[in-house]
Amino acid sequence: MEERISGHTGLLALIGSPVGHSGSPAMYNYSFARLGLDYVYVAFDIQVPEVKAAIEAMKTFRMRGCNVTMPCKTEAAKYMDNLSPAARIIGAVNTIVNDQGKLTGHITDGQGFVDNLKDHGIDIQGKKITVAGGGGAATAIQVQCALDGAREISIFNIKDEFFPRTLETAEKIRVEVPGIVVNVYDIADTECMTREIQSSDIFANATIVGMKPMEGETVVKDTAAFRPGLVVADAVYDPEETRLLREAKEAGCTCINGKGMLLWQGVAAFKLYTGRDMPVEEVKERFFS
């Protein structure tokens, strides 16, 4: 590493908290070295009240940009000069590109989901997708699928004090993508959820259900929802095979775990920073196998 850092080396970073577990520095620095790009990528543990100062520092140090993880994505969006269409709808960013002091905020989480599907030979265009969840990852998936041509989206979320936010997201999607059908349902309505999944091309779990220590749980309570030909994608990547995917696989579904989404959102950000394609196959083998 020290052999390739010079007075001209550009700086990129991850901000958020916690960041010590992140694999992003290793993935990005490997890719920079592999392609001969004069950048280095580090991680800074930043809390929400520190976001404004961190972004000002990014400008001061003329950093090329940074990735933003929880809990800072919404706060960071407030300080952008421009927002991508998806970031504008969602009101959050996970990738900031600095072009000579002008900051553009992007959200590549949904792009990572869509590109991971493409990597498995599945196109979202013209498809019906049912999504479980109304948080950051779920919203990013819903918005990107709409922007990329999904014909219908059914959203299931917990009917709590945050449920109105899910309804607002659905309305924003309808305004942004005229003609798309977007419906929001209570995730506790098992019968409705089963029907919607049965009539879908793709089902996505974008909740934390299935993640450790909830690896014994699943958002799909009735396995009658599954059938051969249905694509079931889980945003959870630890464990790699959740109960949802295991039961869907037993029913003949095409199953995709969350590791690919994690990879492809980074691939999209890398392209925004450098204009180059990350050496994806090498990165897959080295960091995601």
GROMACS .gro file of C-alpha atoms in nm:
model
  289
    1MET     CA    1   0.000   0.000   0.000
    2GLU     CA    2   0.269   0.251   0.102
    3GLU     CA    3   0.449   0.201  -0.229
    4ARG     CA    4   0.160   0.338  -0.429
    5ILE     CA    5   0.064   0.636  -0.207
    6SER     CA    6   0.214   0.964  -0.325
    7GLY     CA    7   0.149   1.335  -0.297
    8HIS     CA    8  -0.098   1.299  -0.583
    9THR     CA    9  -0.303   1.011  -0.439
   10GLY     CA   10  -0.674   1.085  -0.421
   11LEU     CA   11  -0.869   1.004  -0.106
   12LEU     CA   12  -1.205   0.827  -0.075
   13ALA     CA   13  -1.369   0.708   0.244
   14LEU     CA   14  -1.660   0.541   0.417
   15ILE     CA   15  -1.840   0.741   0.686
   16GLY     CA   16  -2.096   0.616   0.937
   17SER     CA   17  -2.097   0.410   1.256
   18PRO     CA   18  -1.990   0.142   1.313
   19VAL     CA   19  -1.749   0.099   1.022
   20GLY     CA   20  -1.478  -0.123   1.170
   21HIS     CA   21  -1.641  -0.438   1.028
   22SER     CA   22  -1.672  -0.301   0.674
   23GLY     CA   23  -1.513  -0.484   0.384
   24SER     CA   24  -1.528  -0.175   0.161
   25PRO     CA   25  -1.169  -0.054   0.218
   26ALA     CA   26  -1.024  -0.391   0.116
   27MET     CA   27  -1.251  -0.420  -0.189
   28TYR     CA   28  -1.188  -0.067  -0.316
   29ASN     CA   29  -0.813  -0.061  -0.249
   30TYR     CA   30  -0.768  -0.397  -0.422
   31SER     CA   31  -0.958  -0.261  -0.725
   32PHE     CA   32  -0.758   0.062  -0.734
   33ALA     CA   33  -0.430  -0.130  -0.726
   34ARG     CA   34  -0.552  -0.381  -0.984
   35LEU     CA   35  -0.648  -0.104  -1.229
   36GLY     CA   36  -0.354   0.124  -1.153
   37LEU     CA   37  -0.575   0.403  -1.017
   38ASP     CA   38  -0.410   0.654  -0.783
   39TYR     CA   39  -0.665   0.645  -0.502
   40VAL     CA   40  -0.677   0.516  -0.147
   41TYR     CA   41  -0.992   0.430   0.051
   42VAL     CA   42  -1.026   0.448   0.430
   43ALA     CA   43  -1.307   0.438   0.689
   44PHE     CA   44  -1.404   0.704   0.943
   45ASP     CA   45  -1.639   0.636   1.235
   46ILE     CA   46  -1.879   0.931   1.216
   47GLN     CA   47  -2.197   0.993   1.417
   48VAL     CA   48  -2.498   1.186   1.282
   49PRO     CA   49  -2.411   1.519   1.455
   50GLU     CA   50  -2.067   1.505   1.290
   51VAL     CA   51  -2.192   1.455   0.933
   52LYS     CA   52  -2.198   1.822   0.834
   53ALA     CA   53  -1.840   1.874   0.953
   54ALA     CA   54  -1.728   1.553   0.781
   55ILE     CA   55  -1.872   1.668   0.450
   56GLU     CA   56  -1.710   2.009   0.485
   57ALA     CA   57  -1.380   1.831   0.552
   58MET     CA   58  -1.433   1.626   0.236
   59LYS     CA   59  -1.450   1.950   0.041
   60THR     CA   60  -1.152   2.100   0.222
   61PHE     CA   61  -0.935   1.794   0.155
   62ARG     CA   62  -1.064   1.780  -0.206
   63MET     CA   63  -1.160   1.418  -0.160
   64ARG     CA   64  -1.306   1.251  -0.468
   65GLY     CA   65  -1.600   1.137  -0.259
   66CYS     CA   66  -1.722   0.900   0.006
   67ASN     CA   67  -1.966   0.624   0.081
   68VAL     CA   68  -2.217   0.676   0.359
   69THR     CA   69  -2.354   0.400   0.580
   70MET     CA   70  -2.601   0.397   0.867
   71PRO     CA   71  -2.700   0.601   1.056
   72CYS     CA   72  -2.583   0.893   0.840
   73LYS     CA   73  -2.751   0.846   0.500
   74THR     CA   74  -3.047   1.081   0.555
   75GLU     CA   75  -2.841   1.351   0.725
   76ALA     CA   76  -2.579   1.349   0.449
   77ALA     CA   77  -2.845   1.415   0.184
   78LYS     CA   78  -2.912   1.758   0.339
   79TYR     CA   79  -2.570   1.888   0.234
   80MET     CA   80  -2.566   1.787  -0.132
   81ASP     CA   81  -2.565   2.031  -0.423
   82ASN     CA   82  -2.742   1.774  -0.642
   83LEU     CA   83  -2.921   1.445  -0.589
   84SER     CA   84  -2.971   1.156  -0.830
   85PRO     CA   85  -3.336   1.075  -0.908
   86ALA     CA   86  -3.338   0.779  -0.666
   87ALA     CA   87  -3.165   0.976  -0.389
   88ARG     CA   88  -3.411   1.263  -0.434
   89ILE     CA   89  -3.713   1.034  -0.400
   90ILE     CA   90  -3.570   0.847  -0.101
   91GLY     CA   91  -3.414   1.149   0.072
   92ALA     CA   92  -3.093   0.962   0.152
   93VAL     CA   93  -2.750   0.901  -0.002
   94ASN     CA   94  -2.490   0.629   0.027
   95THR     CA   95  -2.244   0.763  -0.232
   96ILE     CA   96  -2.116   1.120  -0.264
   97VAL     CA   97  -1.916   1.233  -0.567
   98ASN     CA   98  -1.713   1.553  -0.538
   99ASP     CA   99  -1.666   1.733  -0.871
  100GLN     CA  100  -1.448   2.034  -0.791
  101GLY     CA  101  -1.646   2.125  -0.482
  102LYS     CA  102  -1.991   2.036  -0.617
  103LEU     CA  103  -2.135   1.737  -0.436
  104THR     CA  104  -2.377   1.494  -0.598
  105GLY     CA  105  -2.548   1.239  -0.377
  106HIS     CA  106  -2.646   0.897  -0.510
  107ILE     CA  107  -2.809   0.592  -0.356
  108THR     CA  108  -2.667   0.273  -0.508
  109ASP     CA  109  -2.835   0.019  -0.275
  110GLY     CA  110  -3.129  -0.030  -0.511
  111GLN     CA  111  -2.896  -0.037  -0.810
  112GLY     CA  112  -2.702  -0.310  -0.635
  113PHE     CA  113  -3.021  -0.513  -0.600
  114VAL     CA  114  -3.119  -0.470  -0.966
  115ASP     CA  115  -2.767  -0.538  -1.095
  116ASN     CA  116  -2.742  -0.849  -0.878
  117LEU     CA  117  -3.060  -0.976  -1.042
  118LYS     CA  118  -2.907  -0.902  -1.385
  119ASP     CA  119  -2.596  -1.092  -1.283
  120HIS     CA  120  -2.825  -1.392  -1.236
  121GLY     CA  121  -2.995  -1.338  -1.573
  122ILE     CA  122  -3.307  -1.166  -1.437
  123ASP     CA  123  -3.440  -0.836  -1.574
  124ILE     CA  124  -3.677  -0.624  -1.363
  125GLN     CA  125  -3.840  -0.454  -1.661
  126GLY     CA  126  -4.208  -0.534  -1.700
  127LYS     CA  127  -4.211  -0.748  -1.386
  128LYS     CA  128  -4.424  -0.746  -1.073
  129ILE     CA  129  -4.219  -0.741  -0.754
  130THR     CA  130  -4.334  -0.782  -0.396
  131VAL     CA  131  -4.105  -0.630  -0.132
  132ALA     CA  132  -4.111  -0.693   0.242
  133GLY     CA  133  -3.989  -0.392   0.437
  134GLY     CA  134  -4.011  -0.015   0.447
  135GLY     CA  135  -3.668   0.085   0.575
  136GLY     CA  136  -3.369   0.222   0.388
  137ALA     CA  137  -3.274  -0.087   0.187
  138ALA     CA  138  -3.637  -0.170   0.109
  139THR     CA  139  -3.711   0.183  -0.008
  140ALA     CA  140  -3.402   0.187  -0.229
  141ILE     CA  141  -3.509  -0.142  -0.389
  142GLN     CA  142  -3.864  -0.020  -0.446
  143VAL     CA  143  -3.754   0.308  -0.604
  144GLN     CA  144  -3.483   0.158  -0.828
  145CYS     CA  145  -3.712  -0.118  -0.950
  146ALA     CA  146  -3.971   0.146  -1.043
  147LEU     CA  147  -3.715   0.362  -1.222
  148ASP     CA  148  -3.585   0.056  -1.409
  149GLY     CA  149  -3.924  -0.040  -1.548
  150ALA     CA  150  -4.108  -0.268  -1.306
  151ARG     CA  151  -4.479  -0.269  -1.392
  152GLU     CA  152  -4.613  -0.327  -1.040
  153ILE     CA  153  -4.477  -0.314  -0.685
  154SER     CA  154  -4.649  -0.450  -0.375
  155ILE     CA  155  -4.496  -0.332  -0.048
  156PHE     CA  156  -4.551  -0.502   0.288
  157ASN     CA  157  -4.446  -0.327   0.607
  158ILE     CA  158  -4.523  -0.330   0.978
  159LYS     CA  159  -4.825  -0.111   1.049
  160ASP     CA  160  -4.661   0.107   1.314
  161GLU     CA  161  -4.587   0.479   1.349
  162PHE     CA  162  -4.353   0.460   1.047
  163PHE     CA  163  -4.617   0.309   0.817
  164PRO     CA  164  -4.722   0.653   0.681
  165ARG     CA  165  -4.366   0.698   0.552
  166THR     CA  166  -4.408   0.384   0.342
  167LEU     CA  167  -4.733   0.526   0.202
  168GLU     CA  168  -4.547   0.849   0.117
  169THR     CA  169  -4.276   0.654  -0.065
  170ALA     CA  170  -4.541   0.473  -0.269
  171GLU     CA  171  -4.698   0.806  -0.369
  172LYS     CA  172  -4.359   0.952  -0.466
  173ILE     CA  173  -4.298   0.652  -0.690
  174ARG     CA  174  -4.639   0.695  -0.857
  175VAL     CA  175  -4.562   1.061  -0.926
  176GLU     CA  176  -4.211   0.988  -1.056
  177VAL     CA  177  -4.312   0.689  -1.271
  178PRO     CA  178  -4.660   0.750  -1.415
  179GLY     CA  179  -4.855   0.434  -1.491
  180ILE     CA  180  -4.682   0.209  -1.242
  181VAL     CA  181  -4.903   0.024  -0.992
  182VAL     CA  182  -4.781   0.054  -0.632
  183ASN     CA  183  -4.975  -0.086  -0.336
  184VAL     CA  184  -4.891  -0.091   0.034
  185TYR     CA  185  -5.013  -0.358   0.275
  186ASP     CA  186  -4.980  -0.457   0.638
  187ILE     CA  187  -4.714  -0.727   0.668
  188ALA     CA  188  -4.926  -0.899   0.934
  189ASP     CA  189  -5.186  -0.985   0.667
  190THR     CA  190  -5.048  -1.327   0.578
  191GLU     CA  191  -5.330  -1.415   0.339
  192CYS     CA  192  -5.281  -1.096   0.138
  193MET     CA  193  -4.904  -1.139   0.131
  194THR     CA  194  -4.939  -1.496   0.007
  195ARG     CA  195  -5.167  -1.383  -0.277
  196GLU     CA  196  -4.937  -1.099  -0.379
  197ILE     CA  197  -4.627  -1.319  -0.385
  198GLN     CA  198  -4.814  -1.585  -0.584
  199SER     CA  199  -4.895  -1.326  -0.853
  200SER     CA  200  -4.541  -1.180  -0.857
  201ASP     CA  201  -4.237  -1.252  -1.069
  202ILE     CA  202  -3.997  -1.155  -0.791
  203PHE     CA  203  -4.017  -1.148  -0.412
  204ALA     CA  204  -3.759  -0.953  -0.211
  205ASN     CA  205  -3.703  -0.959   0.162
  206ALA     CA  206  -3.552  -0.626   0.264
  207THR     CA  207  -3.617  -0.662   0.638
  208ILE     CA  208  -3.370  -0.784   0.900
  209VAL     CA  209  -3.579  -1.100   0.954
  210GLY     CA  210  -3.351  -1.394   0.886
  211MET     CA  211  -3.035  -1.210   0.990
  212LYS     CA  212  -2.846  -1.333   1.295
  213PRO     CA  213  -2.971  -1.371   1.566
  214MET     CA  214  -3.308  -1.418   1.385
  215GLU     CA  215  -3.179  -1.681   1.142
  216GLY     CA  216  -3.460  -1.918   1.242
  217GLU     CA  217  -3.730  -1.672   1.133
  218THR     CA  218  -3.883  -1.575   0.797
  219VAL     CA  219  -4.117  -1.301   0.674
  220VAL     CA  220  -4.312  -1.550   0.460
  221LYS     CA  221  -4.541  -1.739   0.695
  222ASP     CA  222  -4.713  -1.952   0.430
  223THR     CA  223  -4.488  -2.148   0.195
  224ALA     CA  224  -4.783  -2.184  -0.043
  225ALA     CA  225  -4.664  -1.844  -0.169
  226PHE     CA  226  -4.368  -2.016  -0.338
  227ARG     CA  227  -4.368  -2.188  -0.677
  228PRO     CA  228  -4.120  -2.286  -0.949
  229GLY     CA  229  -4.039  -1.981  -1.162
  230LEU     CA  230  -4.065  -1.731  -0.876
  231VAL     CA  231  -3.743  -1.542  -0.802
  232VAL     CA  232  -3.679  -1.498  -0.428
  233ALA     CA  233  -3.407  -1.251  -0.332
  234ASP     CA  234  -3.293  -1.179   0.023
  235ALA     CA  235  -3.107  -0.863   0.122
  236VAL     CA  236  -2.976  -1.050   0.426
  237TYR     CA  237  -2.621  -1.180   0.364
  238ASP     CA  238  -2.536  -1.333   0.702
  239PRO     CA  239  -2.624  -1.618   0.696
  240GLU     CA  240  -2.588  -1.667   0.322
  241GLU     CA  241  -2.880  -1.908   0.310
  242THR     CA  242  -3.164  -1.781   0.527
  243ARG     CA  243  -3.468  -1.982   0.623
  244LEU     CA  244  -3.659  -1.785   0.356
  245LEU     CA  245  -3.420  -1.897   0.083
  246ARG     CA  246  -3.405  -2.253   0.208
  247GLU     CA  247  -3.784  -2.292   0.204
  248ALA     CA  248  -3.814  -2.113  -0.130
  249LYS     CA  249  -3.549  -2.339  -0.281
  250GLU     CA  250  -3.734  -2.648  -0.158
  251ALA     CA  251  -4.042  -2.519  -0.345
  252GLY     CA  252  -3.846  -2.482  -0.669
  253CYS     CA  253  -3.788  -2.107  -0.664
  254THR     CA  254  -3.482  -1.935  -0.806
  255CYS     CA  255  -3.298  -1.804  -0.497
  256ILE     CA  256  -3.051  -1.516  -0.466
  257ASN     CA  257  -2.878  -1.421  -0.141
  258GLY     CA  258  -2.775  -1.076  -0.022
  259LYS     CA  259  -2.399  -1.095  -0.083
  260GLY     CA  260  -2.440  -0.999  -0.447
  261MET     CA  261  -2.642  -0.689  -0.362
  262LEU     CA  262  -2.361  -0.581  -0.129
  263LEU     CA  263  -2.107  -0.632  -0.408
  264TRP     CA  264  -2.301  -0.460  -0.685
  265GLN     CA  265  -2.388  -0.147  -0.488
  266GLY     CA  266  -2.012  -0.105  -0.443
  267VAL     CA  267  -1.954  -0.168  -0.813
  268ALA     CA  268  -2.199   0.112  -0.898
  269ALA     CA  269  -2.028   0.354  -0.659
  270PHE     CA  270  -1.683   0.263  -0.796
  271LYS     CA  271  -1.801   0.355  -1.146
  272LEU     CA  272  -1.934   0.689  -1.022
  273TYR     CA  273  -1.600   0.773  -0.859
  274THR     CA  274  -1.363   0.656  -1.129
  275GLY     CA  275  -1.555   0.615  -1.455
  276ARG     CA  276  -1.404   0.264  -1.466
  277ASP     CA  277  -1.553  -0.080  -1.414
  278MET     CA  278  -1.447  -0.260  -1.100
  279PRO     CA  279  -1.281  -0.596  -1.178
  280VAL     CA  280  -1.596  -0.769  -1.058
  281GLU     CA  281  -1.507  -1.132  -1.119
  282GLU     CA  282  -1.177  -1.095  -0.935
  283VAL     CA  283  -1.345  -0.910  -0.647
  284LYS     CA  284  -1.612  -1.181  -0.627
  285GLU     CA  285  -1.351  -1.454  -0.602
  286ARG     CA  286  -1.132  -1.269  -0.354
  287PHE     CA  287  -1.390  -1.116  -0.120
  288PHE     CA  288  -1.729  -1.281  -0.180
  289SER     CA  289  -1.658  -1.650  -0.239
   0.00000   0.00000   0.00000
